[in-house]
Coordinates of C-alpha atoms in Angstrom, one line a residue:
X1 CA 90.3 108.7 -20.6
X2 CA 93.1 106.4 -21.4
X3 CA 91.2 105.0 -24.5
X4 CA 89.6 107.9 -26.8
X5 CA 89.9 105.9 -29.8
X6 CA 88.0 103.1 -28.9
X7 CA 83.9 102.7 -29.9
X8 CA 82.7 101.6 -26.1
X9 CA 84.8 104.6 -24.9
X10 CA 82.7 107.1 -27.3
X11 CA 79.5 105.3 -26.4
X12 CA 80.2 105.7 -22.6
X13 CA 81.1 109.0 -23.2
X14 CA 77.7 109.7 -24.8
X15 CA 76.4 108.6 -22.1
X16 CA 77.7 111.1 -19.7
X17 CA 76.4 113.9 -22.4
X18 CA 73.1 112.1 -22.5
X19 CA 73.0 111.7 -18.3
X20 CA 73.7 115.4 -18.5
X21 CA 71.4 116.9 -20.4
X22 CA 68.7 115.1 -18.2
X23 CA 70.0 116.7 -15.1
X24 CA 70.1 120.2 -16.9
X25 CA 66.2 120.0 -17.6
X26 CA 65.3 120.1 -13.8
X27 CA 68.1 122.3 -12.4
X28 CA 68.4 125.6 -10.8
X29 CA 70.5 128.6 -10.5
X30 CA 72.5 127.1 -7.5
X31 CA 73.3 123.8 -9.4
X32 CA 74.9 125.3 -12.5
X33 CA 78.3 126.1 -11.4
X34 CA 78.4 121.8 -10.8
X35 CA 77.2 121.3 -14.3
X36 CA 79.6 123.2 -16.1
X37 CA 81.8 121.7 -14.2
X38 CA 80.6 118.4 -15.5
X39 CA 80.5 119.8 -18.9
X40 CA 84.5 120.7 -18.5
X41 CA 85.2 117.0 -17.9
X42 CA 83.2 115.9 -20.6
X43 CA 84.3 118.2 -23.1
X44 CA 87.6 117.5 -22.3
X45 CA 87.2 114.0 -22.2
X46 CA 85.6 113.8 -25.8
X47 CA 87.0 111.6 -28.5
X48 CA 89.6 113.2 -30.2
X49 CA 87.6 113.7 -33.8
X50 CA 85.6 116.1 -31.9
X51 CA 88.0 117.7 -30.0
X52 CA 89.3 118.8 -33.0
X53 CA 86.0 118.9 -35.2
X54 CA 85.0 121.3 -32.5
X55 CA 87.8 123.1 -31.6
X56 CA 88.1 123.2 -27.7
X57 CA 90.6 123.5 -25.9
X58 CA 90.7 122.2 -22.3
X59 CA 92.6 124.5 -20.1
X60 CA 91.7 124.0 -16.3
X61 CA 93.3 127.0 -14.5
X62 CA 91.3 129.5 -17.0
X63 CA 88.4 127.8 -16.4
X64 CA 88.2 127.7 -12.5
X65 CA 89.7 131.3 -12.6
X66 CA 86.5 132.0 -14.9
X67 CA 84.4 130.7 -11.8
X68 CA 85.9 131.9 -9.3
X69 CA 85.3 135.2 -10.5
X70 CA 81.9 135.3 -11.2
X71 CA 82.3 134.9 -15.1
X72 CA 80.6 131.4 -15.3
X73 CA 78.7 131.9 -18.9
X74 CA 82.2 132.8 -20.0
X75 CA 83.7 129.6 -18.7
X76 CA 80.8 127.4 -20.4
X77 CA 81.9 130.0 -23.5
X78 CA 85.1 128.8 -23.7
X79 CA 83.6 124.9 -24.3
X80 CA 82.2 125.8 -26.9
X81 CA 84.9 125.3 -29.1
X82 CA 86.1 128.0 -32.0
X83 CA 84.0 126.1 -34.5
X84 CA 80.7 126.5 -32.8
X85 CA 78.3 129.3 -33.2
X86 CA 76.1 130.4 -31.0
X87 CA 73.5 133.3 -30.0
X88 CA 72.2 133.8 -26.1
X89 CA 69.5 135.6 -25.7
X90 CA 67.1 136.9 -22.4
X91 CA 63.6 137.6 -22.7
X92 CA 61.7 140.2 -21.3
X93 CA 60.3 138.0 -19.1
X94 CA 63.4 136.7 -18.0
X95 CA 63.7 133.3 -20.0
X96 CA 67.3 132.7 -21.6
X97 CA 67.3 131.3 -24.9
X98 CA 70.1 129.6 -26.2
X99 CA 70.6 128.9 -30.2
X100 CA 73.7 126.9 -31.3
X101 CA 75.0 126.2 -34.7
X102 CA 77.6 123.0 -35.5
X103 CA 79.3 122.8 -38.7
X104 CA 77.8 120.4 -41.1
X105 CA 74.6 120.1 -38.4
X106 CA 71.6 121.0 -40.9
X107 CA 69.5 122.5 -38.0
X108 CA 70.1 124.9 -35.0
X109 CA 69.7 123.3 -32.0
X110 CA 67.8 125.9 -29.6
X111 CA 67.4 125.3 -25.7
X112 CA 65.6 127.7 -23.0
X113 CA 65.6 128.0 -19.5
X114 CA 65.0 130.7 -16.9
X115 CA 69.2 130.3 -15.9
X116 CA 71.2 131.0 -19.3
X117 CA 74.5 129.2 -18.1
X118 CA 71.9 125.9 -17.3
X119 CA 70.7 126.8 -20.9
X120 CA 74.1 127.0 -22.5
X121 CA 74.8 123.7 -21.2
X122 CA 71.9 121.8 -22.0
X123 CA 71.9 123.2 -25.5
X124 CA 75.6 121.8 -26.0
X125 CA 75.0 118.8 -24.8
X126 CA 71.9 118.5 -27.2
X127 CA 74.0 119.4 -29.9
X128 CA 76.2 116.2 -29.2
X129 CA 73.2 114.0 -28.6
X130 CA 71.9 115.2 -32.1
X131 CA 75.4 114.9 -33.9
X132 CA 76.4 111.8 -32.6
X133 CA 73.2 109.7 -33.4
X134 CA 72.0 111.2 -36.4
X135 CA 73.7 109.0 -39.0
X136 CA 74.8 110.7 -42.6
X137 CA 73.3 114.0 -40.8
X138 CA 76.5 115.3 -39.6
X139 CA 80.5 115.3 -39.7
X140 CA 79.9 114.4 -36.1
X141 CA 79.2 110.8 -36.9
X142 CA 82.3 110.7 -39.2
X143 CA 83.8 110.2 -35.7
X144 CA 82.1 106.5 -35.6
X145 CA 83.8 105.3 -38.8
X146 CA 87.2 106.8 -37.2
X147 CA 86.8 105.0 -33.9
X148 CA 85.8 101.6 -35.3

């Protein structure tokens, strides 16, 4: 995105988070390696403020290597950013549950599906949603007074 600085970029960006995180709730087990493929681009595509608020990196060839071999919760891992925390967890009866933690976020955000990697994503992308529209909730919407 030529234009990460600008307000309708963010919003459209939000808008791929937000058309994301619907698809996550019906999908399966075949779908996810497509999803984190759309979380990739829209991590990477993310206003700069959160880039660096989150502390991802974007690095392509690690990521499709990551896929490629199998590794695809540890590709979704490395979206997450170095400023993220997270727990994954697996049920005995075989739901993953996914709990992640934002700095500055008050609460966890906690997702579950019966495919962790679908679960991972989801959860992330419900971290964003929750960030980025809770005003005076989160150095997330510091990112709207830097944009305008």
């Amino acid at each position: 995105m030529n234009h990460k600085d600008d307000w309708q970029s963010h919003d459209l960006w939000l808008a791929k988070v937000t058309a994301l995180n619907e698809r996550c709730r019906s999908a399966d087990g075949v779908e996810a390696p497509g999803l984190a493929r759309a979380l990739f681009a829209i991590v990477c595509d993310a206003p700069e403020p959160l880039s660096i608020y989150l502390g991802t990196t974007c690095n392509r060839e690690r990521f499709e290597i990551l896929l490629q071999h199998g590794a695809l919760e540890c590709a979704i891992l490395q979206m997450y950013g170095a400023n993220v925390g997270y727990m994954l967890s697996r049920g005995a009866n075989g739901q993953a549950a996914v709990t992640l933690s934002l700095p500055g976020l008050v609460d966890e955000e906690v997702c579950f599906s019966s495919v962790l990697s679908i679960a991972m994503i989801g959860c992330l992308c419900q971290a964003f949603i929750k960030g980025v529209r809770s005003p005076g909730k989160s150095p997330l919407t510091a990112t709207r007074n830097i944009l305008n």
